[in-house]
Short mmCIF file of C-alpha atoms and ligand atoms in Angstrom, two decimals:
data_model
loop_
_atom_site.label_atom_id
_atom_site.label_comp_id
_atom_site.label_asym_id
_atom_site.label_seq_id
_atom_site.Cartn_x
_atom_site.Cartn_y
_atom_site.Cartn_z
CA MET A 54 14.31 24.24 -7.47
CA LYS A 55 16.48 22.99 -10.23
CA SER A 56 14.89 22.09 -13.43
CA PHE A 57 15.51 18.64 -14.91
CA PRO A 58 18.97 17.82 -16.45
CA ASP A 59 19.14 18.95 -20.00
CA LEU A 60 20.60 16.11 -22.02
CA ASP A 61 20.82 15.78 -25.91
CA ASN A 62 19.50 12.56 -27.32
CA CYS A 63 22.87 11.01 -27.58
CA CYS A 64 23.55 11.57 -23.84
CA GLN A 65 20.02 10.38 -22.94
CA ASP A 66 20.67 7.10 -24.78
CA VAL A 67 23.82 6.62 -22.92
CA LEU A 68 21.97 7.30 -19.69
CA ALA A 69 19.14 4.82 -20.71
CA GLU A 70 21.75 2.11 -21.23
CA GLN A 71 23.42 2.84 -17.94
CA LEU A 72 20.17 2.77 -16.19
CA ASN A 73 19.02 -0.55 -17.69
CA HIS A 74 22.22 -2.30 -16.77
CA TRP A 75 22.16 -0.82 -13.20
CA SER A 76 18.57 -2.09 -12.83
CA LEU A 77 19.21 -5.60 -14.27
CA ALA A 78 22.50 -5.86 -12.09
CA ASN A 79 20.85 -4.73 -8.85
CA GLY A 80 17.44 -6.45 -9.07
CA LEU A 81 15.38 -3.44 -9.91
CA VAL A 82 13.29 -5.79 -11.94
CA MET A 83 9.83 -7.33 -12.52
CA TYR A 84 8.72 -10.30 -14.45
CA PRO A 85 7.41 -9.41 -17.82
CA PRO A 86 3.86 -10.56 -18.80
CA ASN A 87 3.70 -14.25 -19.70
CA PHE A 88 7.12 -14.86 -18.05
CA GLU A 89 9.60 -17.81 -17.73
CA THR A 90 11.07 -18.17 -14.32
CA TYR A 91 14.39 -17.03 -15.70
CA SER A 92 13.29 -13.98 -17.50
CA THR A 93 13.16 -10.55 -15.93
CA CYS A 94 12.93 -7.06 -17.32
CA ALA A 95 13.94 -3.76 -15.79
CA ALA A 96 11.11 -2.25 -13.71
CA PRO A 97 9.63 0.83 -15.42
CA VAL A 98 11.24 3.96 -13.64
CA THR A 99 11.83 7.69 -14.23
CA LEU A 100 15.14 8.70 -15.61
CA TYR A 101 15.44 11.46 -12.97
CA PRO A 102 14.23 12.03 -9.47
CA THR A 103 11.09 14.03 -9.29
CA PRO A 104 11.08 17.31 -7.37
CA PHE A 105 9.00 17.38 -4.06
CA PRO A 106 8.78 20.08 -1.38
CA LYS A 107 11.08 18.91 1.56
CA THR A 108 8.66 20.31 4.18
CA SER A 109 5.78 18.21 2.74
CA PHE A 110 8.13 15.02 2.65
CA VAL A 111 8.90 15.81 6.38
CA LYS A 112 5.16 16.31 7.15
CA ALA A 113 4.28 12.96 5.59
CA LEU A 114 6.92 11.09 7.66
CA ASP A 115 5.85 12.89 10.77
CA VAL A 116 2.10 11.98 10.59
CA GLN A 117 2.78 8.22 9.92
CA ASP A 118 2.77 7.02 13.42
CA SER A 119 -0.55 8.81 14.07
CA PHE A 120 -2.27 7.06 11.09
CA ASN A 121 -0.74 3.61 12.22
CA GLU A 122 -2.21 4.32 15.67
CA LEU A 123 -5.61 5.40 14.33
CA TYR A 124 -6.09 2.31 12.10
CA ALA A 125 -4.85 -0.11 14.72
CA LYS A 126 -7.37 1.38 17.28
CA VAL A 127 -10.19 1.40 14.68
CA SER A 128 -9.50 -2.30 13.99
CA SER A 129 -10.10 -2.91 17.88
CA ASP A 130 -13.26 -1.07 17.91
CA VAL A 131 -15.48 -3.97 16.95
CA ASP A 132 -18.70 -2.41 18.10
CA TRP A 133 -18.23 0.60 15.70
CA LEU A 134 -16.90 -1.52 12.82
CA SER A 135 -19.68 -3.89 13.11
CA SER A 136 -22.17 -0.99 12.92
CA VAL A 137 -20.52 0.35 9.84
CA MET A 138 -20.35 -3.23 8.38
CA ASP A 139 -24.05 -3.82 8.88
CA GLU A 140 -24.77 -1.32 6.03
CA LEU A 141 -21.79 -2.02 3.84
CA ILE A 142 -22.01 -5.81 3.58
CA ALA A 143 -25.42 -5.63 2.08
CA LEU A 144 -24.04 -3.29 -0.54
CA ASP A 145 -20.97 -5.38 -1.21
CA LYS A 146 -21.92 -8.85 -0.49
CA ASP A 147 -19.30 -10.60 -2.53
CA PHE A 148 -16.20 -9.13 -0.88
CA THR A 149 -16.63 -6.81 2.10
CA GLY A 150 -19.50 -8.97 3.14
CA LYS A 151 -17.54 -12.24 2.85
CA LEU A 152 -14.53 -10.78 4.80
CA TRP A 153 -16.74 -9.81 7.55
CA ASN A 154 -18.53 -13.23 7.67
CA ILE A 155 -15.21 -14.99 7.85
CA TYR A 156 -14.46 -12.51 10.66
CA LEU A 157 -17.60 -13.45 12.45
CA LYS A 158 -16.95 -17.20 11.89
CA ALA A 159 -13.38 -16.81 13.24
CA GLU A 160 -14.73 -15.01 16.19
CA LYS A 161 -17.11 -17.70 17.05
CA ILE A 162 -14.55 -20.51 16.73
CA GLY A 163 -12.21 -18.39 18.77
CA LEU A 164 -9.41 -15.92 17.95
CA CYS A 165 -6.22 -16.99 19.93
CA GLN A 166 -3.58 -14.34 19.01
CA PRO A 167 -4.26 -10.84 20.26
CA ILE A 168 -1.12 -9.32 18.68
CA LEU A 169 -1.47 -7.94 15.13
CA LEU A 170 1.11 -6.68 12.85
CA GLY A 171 0.43 -3.89 10.31
CA LEU A 172 2.77 -3.27 7.33
CA VAL A 173 1.03 -0.22 5.95
CA ARG A 174 1.39 2.57 3.38
CA SER A 175 -0.27 6.02 3.55
CA ASP A 176 -0.31 7.61 0.05
CA TYR A 177 -0.53 11.35 -0.72
CA MET A 178 -0.39 13.77 -3.53
CA ILE A 179 0.61 17.33 -3.25
CA ASP A 180 -2.18 19.87 -3.82
CA SER A 181 -1.71 23.47 -5.23
CA ASP A 182 -0.66 24.79 -2.00
CA SER A 183 2.25 22.26 -1.73
CA MET A 184 0.19 20.56 1.16
CA ILE A 185 0.28 16.77 1.25
CA LYS A 186 -3.31 15.30 0.86
CA GLN A 187 -3.96 11.70 1.57
CA ILE A 188 -5.11 9.47 -1.31
CA GLU A 189 -5.67 6.34 0.94
CA PHE A 190 -4.36 4.40 3.68
CA ASN A 191 -3.40 0.85 2.62
CA ALA A 192 -3.76 -1.75 5.40
CA ILE A 193 -3.00 -4.96 3.39
CA SER A 194 -0.37 -6.16 0.99
CA VAL A 195 1.34 -2.93 0.25
CA SER A 196 3.87 -3.09 -2.45
CA PHE A 197 7.21 -1.54 -3.58
CA CYS A 198 8.87 -1.26 -0.40
CA GLY A 199 11.48 -3.70 -1.91
CA LEU A 200 11.97 -1.64 -5.27
CA SER A 201 11.92 1.81 -3.75
CA PRO A 202 15.32 1.74 -2.24
CA LYS A 203 16.67 0.47 -5.50
CA VAL A 204 15.26 3.33 -7.57
CA SER A 205 16.76 5.76 -5.18
CA ASN A 206 20.10 4.12 -5.43
CA LEU A 207 19.86 3.94 -9.08
CA HIS A 208 19.30 7.67 -9.35
CA LYS A 209 22.16 8.36 -6.87
CA PHE A 210 24.39 6.18 -8.98
CA LEU A 211 23.45 8.00 -12.25
CA ASN A 212 24.04 11.41 -10.55
CA LYS A 213 27.32 10.35 -9.04
CA SER A 214 28.75 8.94 -12.20
CA GLY A 215 28.04 11.98 -14.05
CA TYR A 216 25.38 10.54 -16.55
CA TYR A 217 23.09 13.58 -15.65
CA THR A 218 25.34 16.11 -17.17
CA SER A 219 27.12 16.33 -20.52
CA SER A 220 30.31 17.19 -18.84
CA GLY A 221 30.39 14.20 -16.70
CA SER A 222 29.97 16.19 -13.25
CA GLU A 223 27.26 15.52 -10.65
CA TYR A 224 24.02 17.34 -11.26
CA TYR A 225 22.60 17.28 -7.71
CA ASN A 226 25.35 18.45 -5.42
CA ASP A 227 24.06 17.44 -2.03
CA GLU A 228 23.27 13.89 -1.22
CA SER A 229 20.60 15.06 1.19
CA GLU A 230 18.60 16.38 -1.81
CA LEU A 231 18.18 12.88 -2.77
CA PRO A 232 16.99 11.19 0.45
CA SER A 233 17.59 7.49 0.96
CA THR A 234 14.81 4.92 1.68
CA GLU A 235 15.54 1.74 3.42
CA SER A 236 11.91 0.61 3.21
CA ALA A 237 12.66 -3.01 2.49
CA ASP A 238 14.85 -3.42 5.69
CA LYS A 239 12.44 -1.43 7.65
CA MET A 240 9.43 -3.46 6.68
CA ALA A 241 11.45 -6.66 7.37
CA ASP A 242 12.26 -5.16 10.84
CA GLY A 243 8.60 -4.99 11.52
CA LEU A 244 8.11 -8.61 10.49
CA ALA A 245 11.05 -9.60 12.55
CA GLU A 246 9.96 -7.82 15.64
CA ALA A 247 6.54 -9.69 15.43
CA ALA A 248 8.27 -12.95 14.85
CA LYS A 249 10.49 -12.52 17.81
CA LEU A 250 7.49 -11.57 19.93
CA TYR A 251 5.72 -14.70 18.87
CA ASN A 252 8.91 -16.87 19.55
CA SER A 253 9.20 -15.40 23.00
CA GLN A 254 5.42 -15.92 23.64
CA GLU A 255 5.53 -19.49 22.40
CA HIS A 256 8.99 -20.31 23.68
CA THR A 257 10.25 -21.32 20.22
CA SER A 258 13.23 -20.24 18.27
CA ASP A 259 13.03 -21.67 14.80
CA SER A 260 9.73 -20.30 13.50
CA LEU A 261 9.39 -18.93 10.00
CA VAL A 262 7.45 -16.17 8.24
CA LEU A 263 4.74 -17.25 5.74
CA PHE A 264 4.24 -15.06 2.77
CA VAL A 265 0.94 -15.85 1.18
CA VAL A 266 1.18 -14.84 -2.29
CA GLN A 267 -0.63 -14.56 -5.64
CA PRO A 268 -0.01 -17.09 -8.41
CA LYS A 269 2.35 -16.02 -11.11
CA GLU A 270 3.18 -12.82 -9.27
CA ARG A 271 5.17 -10.41 -11.61
CA ASN A 272 6.23 -8.20 -8.80
CA VAL A 273 7.84 -10.97 -6.88
CA PHE A 274 11.26 -9.39 -6.64
CA ASP A 275 9.86 -6.65 -4.59
CA GLN A 276 8.69 -9.27 -2.14
CA ARG A 277 11.92 -11.12 -2.20
CA ALA A 278 13.88 -8.05 -1.05
CA ILE A 279 12.01 -8.26 2.26
CA GLU A 280 12.67 -11.97 2.45
CA TYR A 281 16.36 -11.54 1.95
CA SER A 282 16.51 -8.74 4.55
CA LEU A 283 14.74 -10.94 7.05
CA LEU A 284 17.27 -13.65 6.67
CA SER A 285 20.45 -11.54 6.48
CA ASN A 286 19.60 -8.99 9.15
CA HIS A 287 17.43 -11.10 11.46
CA ASP A 288 18.23 -14.81 10.78
CA ILE A 289 14.59 -15.44 10.11
CA LYS A 290 13.53 -17.74 7.35
CA SER A 291 10.46 -17.27 5.25
CA LYS A 292 8.52 -19.42 2.97
CA ARG A 293 6.17 -18.53 0.09
CA ILE A 294 2.66 -20.06 -0.48
CA VAL A 295 0.20 -19.37 -3.25
CA PHE A 296 -3.15 -18.45 -1.52
CA ASN A 297 -5.01 -21.16 -3.48
CA GLU A 298 -2.55 -23.91 -2.39
CA ILE A 299 -2.60 -23.07 1.29
CA GLN A 300 -4.39 -26.09 2.62
CA ASN A 301 -1.88 -28.32 0.84
CA TYR A 302 0.85 -26.76 2.69
CA VAL A 303 -0.08 -25.69 6.14
CA LYS A 304 -1.71 -27.54 9.12
CA VAL A 305 -2.89 -26.19 12.53
CA ASP A 306 -2.31 -28.21 15.57
CA PRO A 307 -5.86 -28.55 16.95
CA LEU A 308 -4.89 -28.27 20.56
CA SER A 309 -2.26 -25.59 20.57
CA LYS A 310 -3.69 -23.86 17.49
CA LYS A 311 -0.09 -23.47 16.19
CA LEU A 312 0.27 -23.16 12.55
CA PHE A 313 2.88 -25.40 10.79
CA TYR A 314 4.39 -25.37 7.26
CA MET A 315 4.11 -29.06 6.37
CA PRO A 316 6.93 -29.64 3.80
CA THR A 317 9.42 -28.91 6.70
CA ASN A 318 7.09 -29.02 9.77
CA GLU A 319 8.27 -25.71 10.86
CA GLU A 320 6.15 -23.44 12.93
CA VAL A 321 4.82 -20.24 11.46
CA SER A 322 5.26 -17.14 13.58
CA VAL A 323 3.82 -14.49 11.17
CA VAL A 324 1.43 -14.83 8.15
CA TYR A 325 2.20 -12.05 5.91
CA TYR A 326 -0.36 -11.45 3.07
CA ARG A 327 0.69 -10.21 -0.38
CA SER A 328 -2.63 -11.28 -1.72
CA GLY A 329 -6.18 -11.61 -0.30
CA TYR A 330 -7.05 -8.03 -0.93
CA GLY A 331 -9.44 -8.38 -3.78
CA PRO A 332 -12.19 -10.83 -4.80
CA ASN A 333 -9.95 -12.28 -7.59
CA ASP A 334 -7.89 -13.86 -4.76
CA TYR A 335 -10.83 -15.94 -3.67
CA PRO A 336 -12.13 -17.73 -6.65
CA THR A 337 -13.73 -20.56 -4.74
CA GLU A 338 -14.93 -21.08 -1.29
CA THR A 339 -11.64 -22.96 -0.59
CA GLU A 340 -9.64 -19.68 -0.35
CA TRP A 341 -12.29 -18.28 2.20
CA GLU A 342 -11.83 -21.53 4.13
CA SER A 343 -8.03 -21.06 4.09
CA ARG A 344 -8.36 -17.54 5.29
CA LEU A 345 -10.43 -18.72 8.18
CA ILE A 346 -7.96 -21.46 9.05
CA LEU A 347 -5.24 -18.81 9.13
CA GLU A 348 -7.09 -16.31 11.04
CA THR A 349 -8.01 -18.85 13.74
CA SER A 350 -4.45 -19.95 14.11
CA LYS A 351 -1.91 -18.79 16.77
CA ALA A 352 0.24 -17.09 14.06
CA ILE A 353 0.51 -13.40 14.08
CA LYS A 354 -1.42 -12.02 11.04
CA CYS A 355 -0.31 -9.20 8.95
CA PRO A 356 -2.98 -8.08 8.78
CA THR A 357 -5.86 -9.60 10.73
CA LEU A 358 -9.31 -9.46 8.88
CA LEU A 359 -10.27 -6.65 11.12
CA PHE A 360 -7.23 -4.54 10.35
CA GLN A 361 -7.89 -5.25 6.62
CA LEU A 362 -11.48 -4.15 6.89
CA SER A 363 -10.38 -0.98 8.76
CA GLY A 364 -8.55 0.02 5.47
CA ALA A 365 -11.93 0.03 3.65
CA LYS A 366 -12.50 3.24 1.65
CA LYS A 367 -15.76 3.68 3.44
CA ILE A 368 -13.86 3.81 6.75
CA GLN A 369 -11.56 6.43 5.34
CA GLN A 370 -14.48 8.56 4.46
CA LEU A 371 -16.04 8.16 7.90
CA LEU A 372 -12.81 8.97 9.58
CA THR A 373 -12.72 12.53 7.89
CA ASN A 374 -15.05 13.42 10.64
CA LYS A 375 -12.90 14.85 13.43
CA VAL A 376 -15.44 14.15 16.24
CA LEU A 377 -15.10 10.44 15.31
CA ILE A 378 -11.32 10.39 15.51
CA GLU A 379 -11.55 12.00 19.08
CA LYS A 380 -12.28 8.55 20.26
CA TYR A 381 -8.85 7.31 19.04
CA LEU A 382 -6.28 10.10 19.06
CA SER A 383 -5.11 13.09 21.19
CA ASN A 384 -6.01 16.52 19.96
CA GLU A 385 -2.45 17.21 18.74
CA LYS A 386 -2.38 14.10 16.60
CA ILE A 387 -5.85 14.98 15.11
CA GLU A 388 -4.75 18.29 14.05
CA LYS A 389 -1.78 16.95 12.34
CA ILE A 390 -3.66 14.27 10.35
CA THR A 391 -6.79 16.20 9.40
CA ASP A 392 -4.50 18.61 7.80
CA THR A 393 -4.01 15.97 5.18
CA PHE A 394 -7.57 15.24 4.47
CA VAL A 395 -9.60 16.27 1.47
CA ASN A 396 -13.46 16.21 1.39
CA ILE A 397 -14.87 12.82 0.96
CA TYR A 398 -18.57 12.20 0.74
CA PRO A 399 -20.88 9.43 1.33
CA LEU A 400 -23.73 8.90 -1.12
CA ASP A 401 -26.45 7.87 1.29
CA SER A 402 -29.51 9.73 2.52
CA SER A 403 -27.79 11.67 5.18
CA GLU A 404 -27.16 15.40 4.74
CA GLU A 405 -23.58 14.84 3.81
CA GLY A 406 -24.73 12.15 1.37
CA ILE A 407 -27.35 14.20 -0.24
CA LYS A 408 -24.51 16.87 -0.78
CA GLY A 409 -22.38 14.19 -2.27
CA GLN A 410 -25.06 13.10 -4.57
CA THR A 411 -25.65 16.69 -5.78
CA LEU A 412 -22.04 17.32 -6.29
CA ALA A 413 -21.47 13.98 -8.22
CA PHE A 414 -24.03 15.27 -10.90
CA GLN A 415 -23.38 18.92 -10.67
CA SER A 416 -19.71 19.06 -10.96
CA PRO A 417 -18.35 15.51 -11.54
CA GLN A 418 -15.13 16.94 -13.07
CA ASN A 419 -13.98 17.69 -9.39
CA TYR A 420 -14.37 14.30 -8.10
CA VAL A 421 -13.25 10.58 -8.12
CA LEU A 422 -15.74 7.88 -7.27
CA LYS A 423 -14.34 4.85 -5.43
CA PRO A 424 -15.70 1.42 -4.46
CA GLN A 425 -14.60 -0.89 -1.62
CA ARG A 426 -11.81 -2.33 -3.65
CA GLU A 427 -7.98 -2.27 -3.52
CA GLY A 428 -5.27 -2.67 -6.10
CA GLY A 429 -5.90 -0.12 -8.86
CA GLY A 430 -8.20 0.10 -11.82
CA ASN A 431 -11.50 0.24 -9.96
CA ASN A 432 -12.22 3.99 -9.58
CA ILE A 433 -14.52 6.04 -11.82
CA TYR A 434 -13.34 9.45 -12.64
CA LYS A 435 -14.90 12.95 -13.44
CA ASP A 436 -17.48 12.97 -16.30
CA ASP A 437 -17.89 9.18 -16.17
CA ILE A 438 -19.42 9.50 -12.72
CA PRO A 439 -22.97 10.59 -13.49
CA GLY A 440 -23.44 7.91 -16.19
CA PHE A 441 -21.99 5.23 -13.89
CA LEU A 442 -24.21 6.16 -11.01
CA LYS A 443 -27.35 6.33 -13.13
CA LYS A 444 -26.92 2.81 -14.27
CA LEU A 445 -27.13 1.64 -10.55
CA SER A 446 -30.09 1.75 -8.32
CA LYS A 447 -29.85 4.50 -5.80
CA ASP A 448 -29.74 2.14 -2.94
CA GLN A 449 -26.44 0.94 -4.27
CA TRP A 450 -24.79 4.32 -4.36
CA ASN A 451 -23.51 4.13 -0.84
CA ALA A 452 -21.18 1.30 -1.76
CA TYR A 453 -19.06 4.19 -3.19
CA ILE A 454 -17.36 7.24 -1.82
CA LEU A 455 -17.01 10.53 -3.64
CA MET A 456 -13.59 12.22 -3.17
CA ASP A 457 -12.30 15.64 -4.09
CA LEU A 458 -9.76 15.25 -6.88
CA ILE A 459 -6.31 16.41 -5.96
CA HIS A 460 -4.41 18.32 -8.57
CA PRO A 461 -0.65 17.73 -8.06
CA PRO A 462 1.88 19.81 -9.93
CA THR A 463 3.17 18.25 -13.30
CA TYR A 464 6.74 17.83 -14.18
CA LYS A 465 8.50 17.05 -17.38
CA ASN A 466 10.37 13.94 -16.37
CA THR A 467 11.09 11.07 -18.64
CA ILE A 468 9.64 7.51 -17.88
CA ILE A 469 11.51 4.48 -19.29
CA ARG A 470 9.51 1.23 -19.88
CA ASN A 471 10.81 -1.64 -21.86
CA ALA A 472 13.82 0.52 -22.96
CA LYS A 473 11.36 3.03 -24.57
CA LEU A 474 11.62 6.63 -23.45
CA TYR A 475 8.49 8.74 -22.82
CA ASN A 476 9.05 12.44 -22.40
CA GLU A 477 5.76 13.58 -20.93
CA ASP A 478 4.33 15.57 -18.04
CA VAL A 479 4.18 13.42 -15.02
CA VAL A 480 2.39 13.62 -11.66
CA SER A 481 3.67 11.66 -8.39
CA GLU A 482 2.13 10.16 -5.49
CA LEU A 483 4.23 9.84 -2.33
CA GLY A 484 3.77 6.63 -0.17
CA ILE A 485 4.94 6.38 3.44
CA PHE A 486 5.50 2.84 4.78
CA GLY A 487 4.73 2.19 8.37
CA THR A 488 4.97 -0.75 10.81
CA ILE A 489 2.76 -1.18 13.84
CA ILE A 490 2.48 -4.00 16.39
CA TRP A 491 -0.72 -3.74 18.39
CA ASN A 492 -2.13 -5.86 21.13
CA SER A 493 -5.92 -5.93 20.56
CA GLU A 494 -6.80 -7.33 23.86
CA THR A 495 -4.83 -4.84 26.09
CA LYS A 496 -5.19 -2.14 23.52
CA LYS A 497 -1.51 -1.28 23.73
CA ILE A 498 0.87 -0.22 21.14
CA ILE A 499 3.94 -2.51 21.20
CA SER A 500 5.79 -0.90 18.30
CA ASN A 501 4.90 2.05 16.00
CA LYS A 502 7.26 3.36 13.28
CA ALA A 503 7.55 5.19 9.81
CA ALA A 504 9.41 3.09 7.47
CA ASP A 505 10.50 5.45 4.67
CA TYR A 506 9.05 6.23 1.37
CA LEU A 507 8.08 5.21 -2.07
CA LEU A 508 7.47 7.66 -4.95
CA ARG A 509 5.38 6.58 -7.99
CA SER A 510 4.90 8.68 -11.05
CA LYS A 511 2.57 8.43 -13.99
CA PHE A 512 1.69 10.33 -17.10
CA SER A 513 -0.48 13.31 -16.04
CA SER A 514 -2.99 12.25 -18.77
CA SER A 515 -3.71 8.95 -16.94
CA ASN A 516 -6.11 8.77 -14.02
CA GLU A 517 -4.58 5.83 -12.41
CA GLY A 518 -0.93 4.89 -11.52
CA GLY A 519 -0.64 1.12 -11.35
CA VAL A 520 2.97 0.30 -12.16
CA ALA A 521 2.52 -3.49 -13.06
CA ALA A 522 -0.75 -2.53 -14.85
CA GLY A 523 1.42 -0.19 -17.13
CA PHE A 524 0.10 3.15 -16.11
CA GLY A 525 2.90 4.28 -13.86
CA CYS A 526 6.52 3.75 -12.63
CA VAL A 527 8.61 3.87 -9.66
CA ASP A 528 10.49 7.21 -9.05
CA SER A 529 12.58 8.83 -6.22
CA LEU A 530 12.58 12.16 -4.65
CA TYR A 531 14.50 15.28 -5.33
CA LEU A 532 13.89 17.47 -2.27
CA PHE A 533 13.58 21.27 -2.64
CA GLN A 534 13.22 23.88 -0.08
P1 ADP B 1685 -6.52 1.66 -4.95
O1 ADP B 1685 -6.88 1.02 -3.81
O2 ADP B 1685 -7.12 1.09 -6.24
O3 ADP B 1685 -5.08 1.98 -5.12
P2 ADP B 1685 -6.75 4.67 -4.83
O4 ADP B 1685 -7.65 5.26 -3.95
O5 ADP B 1685 -5.18 4.56 -4.39
O6 ADP B 1685 -7.22 3.20 -4.93
O7 ADP B 1685 -6.77 5.28 -6.23
C1 ADP B 1685 -6.00 4.71 -7.37
C2 ADP B 1685 -5.26 5.84 -8.04
O8 ADP B 1685 -6.15 6.89 -8.41
C3 ADP B 1685 -4.24 6.59 -7.20
O9 ADP B 1685 -3.00 5.95 -7.13
C4 ADP B 1685 -4.23 7.90 -7.86
O10 ADP B 1685 -3.38 8.01 -8.91
C5 ADP B 1685 -5.57 8.06 -8.36
N1 ADP B 1685 -6.46 8.88 -7.34
C6 ADP B 1685 -7.07 8.32 -6.29
N2 ADP B 1685 -7.73 9.28 -5.55
C7 ADP B 1685 -7.36 10.52 -6.08
C8 ADP B 1685 -7.73 11.87 -5.72
N3 ADP B 1685 -8.40 12.13 -4.66
N4 ADP B 1685 -7.18 12.83 -6.55
C9 ADP B 1685 -6.35 12.48 -7.65
N5 ADP B 1685 -6.04 11.28 -7.99
C10 ADP B 1685 -6.56 10.25 -7.19
MG1 MG B 1686 -3.77 3.14 -4.12
#
């Protein structure tokens, strides 16, 4: 493995300027906090690609379709999900409970679209033996498939134009050491495939994909990359609606259950959520009602409520049990994916749960405690765990899962954020995107693919890695043998 380029301060400043110009020129950008619509800033990135073992990368790509299949099948196993939810909804009434309730209501009204689309991401860190270990499987609103290809291209540009060496020559000799990612196009391909399926089902040709987004989204350019790809590669139009305003912009035909975007009266083929994954997205009953309206429409949902619920951290914990996964996957696939699991414990009164409780108090430094939430900033780490649990009544503990901490290798990369350089130890998290189209009635897979990668890096001193939240940045891979 090569070490990082060794540049003096002057060369590093030149590199930083090149990097910022490339980022701004090529849309590797976000909105800054309190932005105006015309103001953008370069997204936080690393100066250099971060080393990653090639075999681990290949393995992560290789297991993606099995994870896609697993979670699609779980989302169709309503009896099992219902038994898990029975307990979970009492512990997390305000969110998981409400999602489940909306599903039950939708089911009663009648679900009329058996096809579901998953645009997913499975996240990993490398452990001390260079094995990939899964952090989580994200089933809703996965981000950075739009920016990831740009970071990879940025690093390739800096390498090729000689800014990684003081002599002006290339630092990485072989392009294959810096793998490309076409995640924006591949995720757009997933949306397009679902949209075309809808069109042929409904004999229409001019439907659009509806992006349901958060107000004042700072990561909007990440989402735009998918929209631009949809139009240029597939001739498919898209519209964006803020979740809170949905009922002003859509209507459902009462007979056909088709969903229409009112301003242009166009039919919606796919509803793609880039919101709706946390309680903050549902400030009033109106948003829950909106979710119900969309769920019971004919449009294909990415994801359905059941697919979203299948991505709950509690489900991830339960699925570490091989016996359980035997219901869903072949032995060969089970072997492949269980390799990537670390221990995850419940905190209930079962044997495993008692073990989890003991470990949480005896050796908290080895664990992370996770609630049923997505989107970063919710976990409790190491020595904070015992105090946190003590403040809860014991019957609340099972709303959390206790997971082995993974200790990835650290590298001395440099993070650039708002033109400031941070020369610090970083650790990285690999995300593999995936797309799956699943018929929940026939229980058949229509399409199942891996959709390239994302690498995020953060200071090794920080527990969490949220890019927009200011903890981390987007990175790319330097593969070594
Ligand atoms: P969220 O749904 O909020 O993204 P995650 O499970 O991905 O929750 O955890 C957030 C972050 O916490 C991860 O991106 C990673 O940096 C860190 N993290 C989570 N689980 C582990 C673990 N088992 N070992 C080490 N770090 C972890
Ligand atoms: Mg995460």
